PDB file of C-alpha atoms in Angstrom:
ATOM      1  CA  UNK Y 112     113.626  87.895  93.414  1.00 34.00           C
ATOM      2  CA  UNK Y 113     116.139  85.932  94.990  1.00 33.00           C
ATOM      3  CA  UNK Y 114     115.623  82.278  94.610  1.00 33.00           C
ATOM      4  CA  UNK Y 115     119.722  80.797  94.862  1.00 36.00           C
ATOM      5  CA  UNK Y 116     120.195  78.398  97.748  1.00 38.00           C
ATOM      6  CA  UNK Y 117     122.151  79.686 100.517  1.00 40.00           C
ATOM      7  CA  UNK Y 118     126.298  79.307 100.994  1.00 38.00           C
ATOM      8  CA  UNK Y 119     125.929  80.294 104.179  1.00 47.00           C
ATOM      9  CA  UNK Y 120     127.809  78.790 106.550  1.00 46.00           C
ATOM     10  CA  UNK Y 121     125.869  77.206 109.751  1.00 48.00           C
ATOM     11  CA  UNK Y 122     126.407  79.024 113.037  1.00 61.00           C
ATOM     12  CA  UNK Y 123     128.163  77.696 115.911  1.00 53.00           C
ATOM     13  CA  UNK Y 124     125.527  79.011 118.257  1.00 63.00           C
ATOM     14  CA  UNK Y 125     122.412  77.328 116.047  1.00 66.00           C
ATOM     15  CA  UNK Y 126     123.816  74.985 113.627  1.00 82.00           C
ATOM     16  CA  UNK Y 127     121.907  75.744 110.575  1.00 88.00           C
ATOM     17  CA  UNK Y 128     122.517  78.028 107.630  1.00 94.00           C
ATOM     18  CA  UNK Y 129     120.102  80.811 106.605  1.00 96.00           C
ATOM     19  CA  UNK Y 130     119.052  81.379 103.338  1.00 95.00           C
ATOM     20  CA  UNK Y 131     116.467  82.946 100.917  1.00 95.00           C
ATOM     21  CA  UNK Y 132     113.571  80.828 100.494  1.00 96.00           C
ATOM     22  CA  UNK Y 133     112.670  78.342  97.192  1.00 96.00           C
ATOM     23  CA  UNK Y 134     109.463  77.612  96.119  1.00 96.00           C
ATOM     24  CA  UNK Y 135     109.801  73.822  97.007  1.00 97.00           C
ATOM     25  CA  UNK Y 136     109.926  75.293 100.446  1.00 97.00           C
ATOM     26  CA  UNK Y 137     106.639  75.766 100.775  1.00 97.00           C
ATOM     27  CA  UNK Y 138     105.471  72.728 102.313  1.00 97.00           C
ATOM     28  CA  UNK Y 139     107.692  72.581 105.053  1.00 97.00           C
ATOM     29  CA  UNK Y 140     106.656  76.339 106.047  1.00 97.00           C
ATOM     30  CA  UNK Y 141     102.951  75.285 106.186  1.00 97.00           C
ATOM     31  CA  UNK Y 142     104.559  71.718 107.897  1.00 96.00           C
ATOM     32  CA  UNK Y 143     106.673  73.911 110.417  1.00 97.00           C
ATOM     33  CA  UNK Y 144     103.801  76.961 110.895  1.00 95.00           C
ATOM     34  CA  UNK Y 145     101.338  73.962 111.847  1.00 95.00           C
ATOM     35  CA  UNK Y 146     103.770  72.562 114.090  1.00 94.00           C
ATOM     36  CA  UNK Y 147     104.616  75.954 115.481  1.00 90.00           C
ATOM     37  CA  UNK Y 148     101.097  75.841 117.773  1.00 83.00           C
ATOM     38  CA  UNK Y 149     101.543  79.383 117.851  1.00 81.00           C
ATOM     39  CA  UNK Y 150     100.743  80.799 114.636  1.00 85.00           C
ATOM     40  CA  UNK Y 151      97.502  81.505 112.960  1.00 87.00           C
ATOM     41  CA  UNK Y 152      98.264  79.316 109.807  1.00 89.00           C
ATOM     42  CA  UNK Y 153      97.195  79.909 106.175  1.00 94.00           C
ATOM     43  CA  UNK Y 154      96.523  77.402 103.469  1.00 95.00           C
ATOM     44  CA  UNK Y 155      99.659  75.346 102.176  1.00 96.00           C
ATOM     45  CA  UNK Y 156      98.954  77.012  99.065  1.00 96.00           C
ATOM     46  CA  UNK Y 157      99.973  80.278 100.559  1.00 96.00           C
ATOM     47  CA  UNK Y 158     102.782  78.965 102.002  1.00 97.00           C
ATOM     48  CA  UNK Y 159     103.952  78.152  98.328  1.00 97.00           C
ATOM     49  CA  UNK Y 160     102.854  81.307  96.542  1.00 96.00           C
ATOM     50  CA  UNK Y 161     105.065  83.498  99.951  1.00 95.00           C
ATOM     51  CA  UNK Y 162     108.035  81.588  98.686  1.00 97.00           C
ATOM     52  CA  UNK Y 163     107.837  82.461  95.155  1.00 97.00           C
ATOM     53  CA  UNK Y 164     106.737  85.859  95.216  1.00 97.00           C
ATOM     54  CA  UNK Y 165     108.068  87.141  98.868  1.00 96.00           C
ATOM     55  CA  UNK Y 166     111.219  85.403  98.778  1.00 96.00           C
ATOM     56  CA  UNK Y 167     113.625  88.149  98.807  1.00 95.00           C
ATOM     57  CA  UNK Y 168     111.765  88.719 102.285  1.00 97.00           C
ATOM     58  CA  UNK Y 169     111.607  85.509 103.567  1.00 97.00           C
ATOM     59  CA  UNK Y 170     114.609  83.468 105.375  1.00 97.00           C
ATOM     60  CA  UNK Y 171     114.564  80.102 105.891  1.00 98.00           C
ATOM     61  CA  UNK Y 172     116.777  78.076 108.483  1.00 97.00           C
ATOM     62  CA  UNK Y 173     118.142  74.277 107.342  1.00 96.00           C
ATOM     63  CA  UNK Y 174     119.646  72.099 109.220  1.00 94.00           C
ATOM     64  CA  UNK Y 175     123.266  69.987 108.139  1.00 92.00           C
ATOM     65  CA  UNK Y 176     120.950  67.698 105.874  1.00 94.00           C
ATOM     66  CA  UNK Y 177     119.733  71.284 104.284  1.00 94.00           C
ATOM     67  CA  UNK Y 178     116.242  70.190 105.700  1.00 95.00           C
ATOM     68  CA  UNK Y 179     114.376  73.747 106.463  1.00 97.00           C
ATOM     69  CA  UNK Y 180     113.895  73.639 110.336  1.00 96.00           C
ATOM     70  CA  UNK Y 181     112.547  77.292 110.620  1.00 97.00           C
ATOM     71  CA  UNK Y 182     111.620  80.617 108.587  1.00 97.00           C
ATOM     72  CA  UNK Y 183     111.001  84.217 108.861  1.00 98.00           C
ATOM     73  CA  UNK Y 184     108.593  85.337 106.168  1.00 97.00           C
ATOM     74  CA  UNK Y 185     107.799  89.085 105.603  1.00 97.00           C
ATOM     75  CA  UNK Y 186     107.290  92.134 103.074  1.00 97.00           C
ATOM     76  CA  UNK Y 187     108.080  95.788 102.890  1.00 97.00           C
ATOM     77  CA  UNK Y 188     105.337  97.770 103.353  1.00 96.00           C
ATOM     78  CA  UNK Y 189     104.366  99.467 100.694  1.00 96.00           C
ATOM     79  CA  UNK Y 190     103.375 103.053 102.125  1.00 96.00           C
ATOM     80  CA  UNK Y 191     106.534 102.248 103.898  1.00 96.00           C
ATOM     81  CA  UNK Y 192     109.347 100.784 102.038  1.00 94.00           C
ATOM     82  CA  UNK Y 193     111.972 100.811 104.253  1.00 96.00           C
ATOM     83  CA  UNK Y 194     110.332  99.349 106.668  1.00 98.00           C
ATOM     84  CA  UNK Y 195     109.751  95.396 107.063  1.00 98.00           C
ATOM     85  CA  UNK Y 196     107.130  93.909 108.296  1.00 98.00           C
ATOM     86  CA  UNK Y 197     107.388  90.439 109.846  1.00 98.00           C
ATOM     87  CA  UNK Y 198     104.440  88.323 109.017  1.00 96.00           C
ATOM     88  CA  UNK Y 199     105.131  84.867 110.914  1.00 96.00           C
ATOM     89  CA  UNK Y 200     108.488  83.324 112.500  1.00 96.00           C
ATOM     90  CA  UNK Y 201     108.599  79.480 113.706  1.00 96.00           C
ATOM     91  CA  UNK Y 202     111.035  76.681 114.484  1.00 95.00           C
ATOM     92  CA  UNK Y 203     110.428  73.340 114.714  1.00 95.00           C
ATOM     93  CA  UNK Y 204     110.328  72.310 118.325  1.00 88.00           C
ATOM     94  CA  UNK Y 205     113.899  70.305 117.998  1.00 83.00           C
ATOM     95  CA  UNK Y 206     115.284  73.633 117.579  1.00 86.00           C
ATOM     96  CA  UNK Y 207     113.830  76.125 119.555  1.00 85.00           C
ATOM     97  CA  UNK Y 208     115.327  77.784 122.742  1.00 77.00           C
ATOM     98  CA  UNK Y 209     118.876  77.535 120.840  1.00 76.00           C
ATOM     99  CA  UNK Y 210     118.849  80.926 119.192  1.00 89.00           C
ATOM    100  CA  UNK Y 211     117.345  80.131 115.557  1.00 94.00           C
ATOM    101  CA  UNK Y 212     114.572  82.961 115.542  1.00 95.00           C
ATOM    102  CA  UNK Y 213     117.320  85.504 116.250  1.00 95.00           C
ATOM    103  CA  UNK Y 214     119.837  84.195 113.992  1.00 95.00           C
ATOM    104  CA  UNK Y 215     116.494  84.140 111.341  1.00 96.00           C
ATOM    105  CA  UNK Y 216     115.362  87.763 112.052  1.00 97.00           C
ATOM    106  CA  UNK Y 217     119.061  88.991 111.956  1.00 96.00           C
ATOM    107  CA  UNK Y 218     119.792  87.535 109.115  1.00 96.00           C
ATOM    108  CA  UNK Y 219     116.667  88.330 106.850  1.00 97.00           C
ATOM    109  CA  UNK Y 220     117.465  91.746 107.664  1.00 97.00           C
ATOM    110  CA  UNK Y 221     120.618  92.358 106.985  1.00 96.00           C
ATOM    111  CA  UNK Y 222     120.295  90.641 103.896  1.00 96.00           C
ATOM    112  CA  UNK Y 223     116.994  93.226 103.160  1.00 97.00           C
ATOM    113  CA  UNK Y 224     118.887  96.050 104.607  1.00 96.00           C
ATOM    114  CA  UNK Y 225     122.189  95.446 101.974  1.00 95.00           C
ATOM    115  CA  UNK Y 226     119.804  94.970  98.890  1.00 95.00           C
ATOM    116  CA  UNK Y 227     116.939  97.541  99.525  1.00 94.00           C
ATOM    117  CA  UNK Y 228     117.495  99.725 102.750  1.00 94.00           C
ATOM    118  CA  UNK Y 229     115.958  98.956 106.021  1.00 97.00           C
ATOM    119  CA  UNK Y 230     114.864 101.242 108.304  1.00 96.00           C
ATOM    120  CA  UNK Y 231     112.825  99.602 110.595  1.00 97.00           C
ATOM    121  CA  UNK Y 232     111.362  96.342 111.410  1.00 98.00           C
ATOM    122  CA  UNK Y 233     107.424  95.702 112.470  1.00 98.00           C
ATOM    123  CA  UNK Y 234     105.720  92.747 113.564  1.00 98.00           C
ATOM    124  CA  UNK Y 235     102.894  92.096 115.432  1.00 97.00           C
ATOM    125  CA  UNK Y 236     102.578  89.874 118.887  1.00 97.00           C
ATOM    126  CA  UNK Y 237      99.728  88.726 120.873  1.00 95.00           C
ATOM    127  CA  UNK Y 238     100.293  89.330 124.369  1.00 95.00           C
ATOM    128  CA  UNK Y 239     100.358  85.714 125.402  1.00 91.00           C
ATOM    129  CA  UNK Y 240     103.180  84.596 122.767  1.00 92.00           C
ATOM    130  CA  UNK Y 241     106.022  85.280 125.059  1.00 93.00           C
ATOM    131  CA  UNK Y 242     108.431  83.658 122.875  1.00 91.00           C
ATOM    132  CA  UNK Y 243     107.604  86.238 120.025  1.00 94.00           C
ATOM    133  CA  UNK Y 244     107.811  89.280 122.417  1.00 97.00           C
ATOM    134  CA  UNK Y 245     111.363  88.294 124.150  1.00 96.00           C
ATOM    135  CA  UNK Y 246     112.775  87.586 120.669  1.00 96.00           C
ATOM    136  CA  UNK Y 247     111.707  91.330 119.671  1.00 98.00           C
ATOM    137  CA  UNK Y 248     112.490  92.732 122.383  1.00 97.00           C
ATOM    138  CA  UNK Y 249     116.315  91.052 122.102  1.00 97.00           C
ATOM    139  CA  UNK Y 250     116.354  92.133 118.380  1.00 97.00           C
ATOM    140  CA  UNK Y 251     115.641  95.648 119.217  1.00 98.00           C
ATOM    141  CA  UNK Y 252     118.912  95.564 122.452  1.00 96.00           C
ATOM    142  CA  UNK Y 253     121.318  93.417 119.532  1.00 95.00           C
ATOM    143  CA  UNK Y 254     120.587  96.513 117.313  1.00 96.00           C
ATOM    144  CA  UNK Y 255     120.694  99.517 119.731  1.00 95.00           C
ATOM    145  CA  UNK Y 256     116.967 100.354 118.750  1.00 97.00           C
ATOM    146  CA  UNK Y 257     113.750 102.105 120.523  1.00 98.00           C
ATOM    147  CA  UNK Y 258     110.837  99.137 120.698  1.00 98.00           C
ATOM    148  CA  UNK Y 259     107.410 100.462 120.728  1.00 98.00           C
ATOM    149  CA  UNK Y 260     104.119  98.944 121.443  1.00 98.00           C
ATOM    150  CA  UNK Y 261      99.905  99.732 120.662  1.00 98.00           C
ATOM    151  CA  UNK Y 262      97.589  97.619 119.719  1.00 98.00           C
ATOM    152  CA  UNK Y 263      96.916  97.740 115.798  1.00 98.00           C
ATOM    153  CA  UNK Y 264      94.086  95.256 116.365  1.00 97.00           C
ATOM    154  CA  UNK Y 265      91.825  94.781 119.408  1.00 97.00           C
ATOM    155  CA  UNK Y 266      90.739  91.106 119.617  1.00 96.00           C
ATOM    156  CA  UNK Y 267      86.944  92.731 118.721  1.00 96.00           C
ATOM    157  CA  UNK Y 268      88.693  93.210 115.111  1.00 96.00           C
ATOM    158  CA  UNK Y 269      88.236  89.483 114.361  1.00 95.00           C
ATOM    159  CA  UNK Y 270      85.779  87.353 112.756  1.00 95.00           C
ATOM    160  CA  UNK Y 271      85.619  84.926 115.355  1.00 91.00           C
ATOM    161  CA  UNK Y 272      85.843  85.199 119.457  1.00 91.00           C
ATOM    162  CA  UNK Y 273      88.848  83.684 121.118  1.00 90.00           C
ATOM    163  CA  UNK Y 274      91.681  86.053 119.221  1.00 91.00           C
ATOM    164  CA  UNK Y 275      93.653  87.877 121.049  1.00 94.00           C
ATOM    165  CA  UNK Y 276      94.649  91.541 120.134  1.00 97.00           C
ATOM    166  CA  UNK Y 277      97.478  92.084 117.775  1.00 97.00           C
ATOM    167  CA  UNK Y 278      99.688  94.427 119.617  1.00 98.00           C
ATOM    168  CA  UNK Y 279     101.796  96.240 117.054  1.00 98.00           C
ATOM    169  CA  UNK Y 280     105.895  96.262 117.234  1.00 98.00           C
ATOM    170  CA  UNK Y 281     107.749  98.866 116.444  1.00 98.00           C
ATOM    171  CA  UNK Y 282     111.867  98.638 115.923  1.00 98.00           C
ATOM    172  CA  UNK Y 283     113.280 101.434 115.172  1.00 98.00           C
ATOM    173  CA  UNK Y 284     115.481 103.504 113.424  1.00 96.00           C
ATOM    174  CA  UNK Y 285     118.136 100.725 112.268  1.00 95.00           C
ATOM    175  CA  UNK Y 286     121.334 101.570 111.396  1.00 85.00           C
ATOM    176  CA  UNK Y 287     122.084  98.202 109.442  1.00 83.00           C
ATOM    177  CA  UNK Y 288     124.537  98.682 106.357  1.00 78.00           C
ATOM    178  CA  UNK Y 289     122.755  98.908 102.669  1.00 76.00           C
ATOM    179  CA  UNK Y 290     124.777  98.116 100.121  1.00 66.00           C
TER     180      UNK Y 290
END
């Protein structure tokens, strides 16, 4: 597991630097999730165990203070191992529309494809987050890859009414350098 802070430079285009995640991490991707308005969010706890135990597939965005301001969090499947899935993305509202969630998804999996092999990259989107699904969409044209869409879960799948389906996203093949 990869738990050293990130050199990484910040971008010109976002201003922050991208990086693996760190355990003491966790509360500002439960703080950022809950923020996000978007995402279905899990317990703080979870957001603590993700960053110890899925932190080789998990990115996390910081600012010039080195104060996380977003985070991709994900796994490889395991029937699938070259492919990742992404499990949530947000940014904190003082940085979104400049380009982080790109510069977070492109960066997790490069830095995935150069230690493990990446194939693909899945997600899923509700069809009302149109945020998630341009950001996708835009990762799949950066990377010169075929986008595919079906429902993995109708919103009938779900404990509770008001869910919207989980459409699944496919990107795929990916021809990113492993290492």
């Amino acid at each position: 597991m990869t738990t050293a802070q990130s050199t990484a430079p910040a971008t010109a285009r976002t201003g922050v630097s991208v990086g693996p995640a760190e355990i003491e991490d966790g509360a500002d991707l439960w703080r950022i999730a809950r923020g996000s308005g978007e995402l279905d969010l899990n317990s703080p706890y979870s957001y603590l165990l993700w960053c110890r135990d899925f932190a080789d597939t998990t990115a996390v965005a910081r600012d010039a203070s080195g104060r996380p301001v977003g985070f991709v969090t994900g796994y490889l499947r395991p029937e699938a191992p070259g492919t990742l899935f992404v499990w949530q993305v947000a940014v904190e509202d003082s940085h979104r529309g400049s380009g982080v969630a790109g510069t977070l998804l492109d960066a997790l999996s490069a830095r995935v494809a150069a230690e493990r092999g990446l194939d693909r990259v899945e997600a899923t989107v509700t069809p009302g987050n149109l945020a998630s699904d341009r950001m996708f969409r835009s990762y799949a044209r950066r990377h010169g890859a075929e986008l595919t869409r079906e429902v993995l879960f109708p919103a009938a799948s779900f404990p509770t009414s008001g869910h919207e389906a989980e459409v699944l996203y496919r990107i795929g093949p990916l021809d990113l350098p492993a290492s």
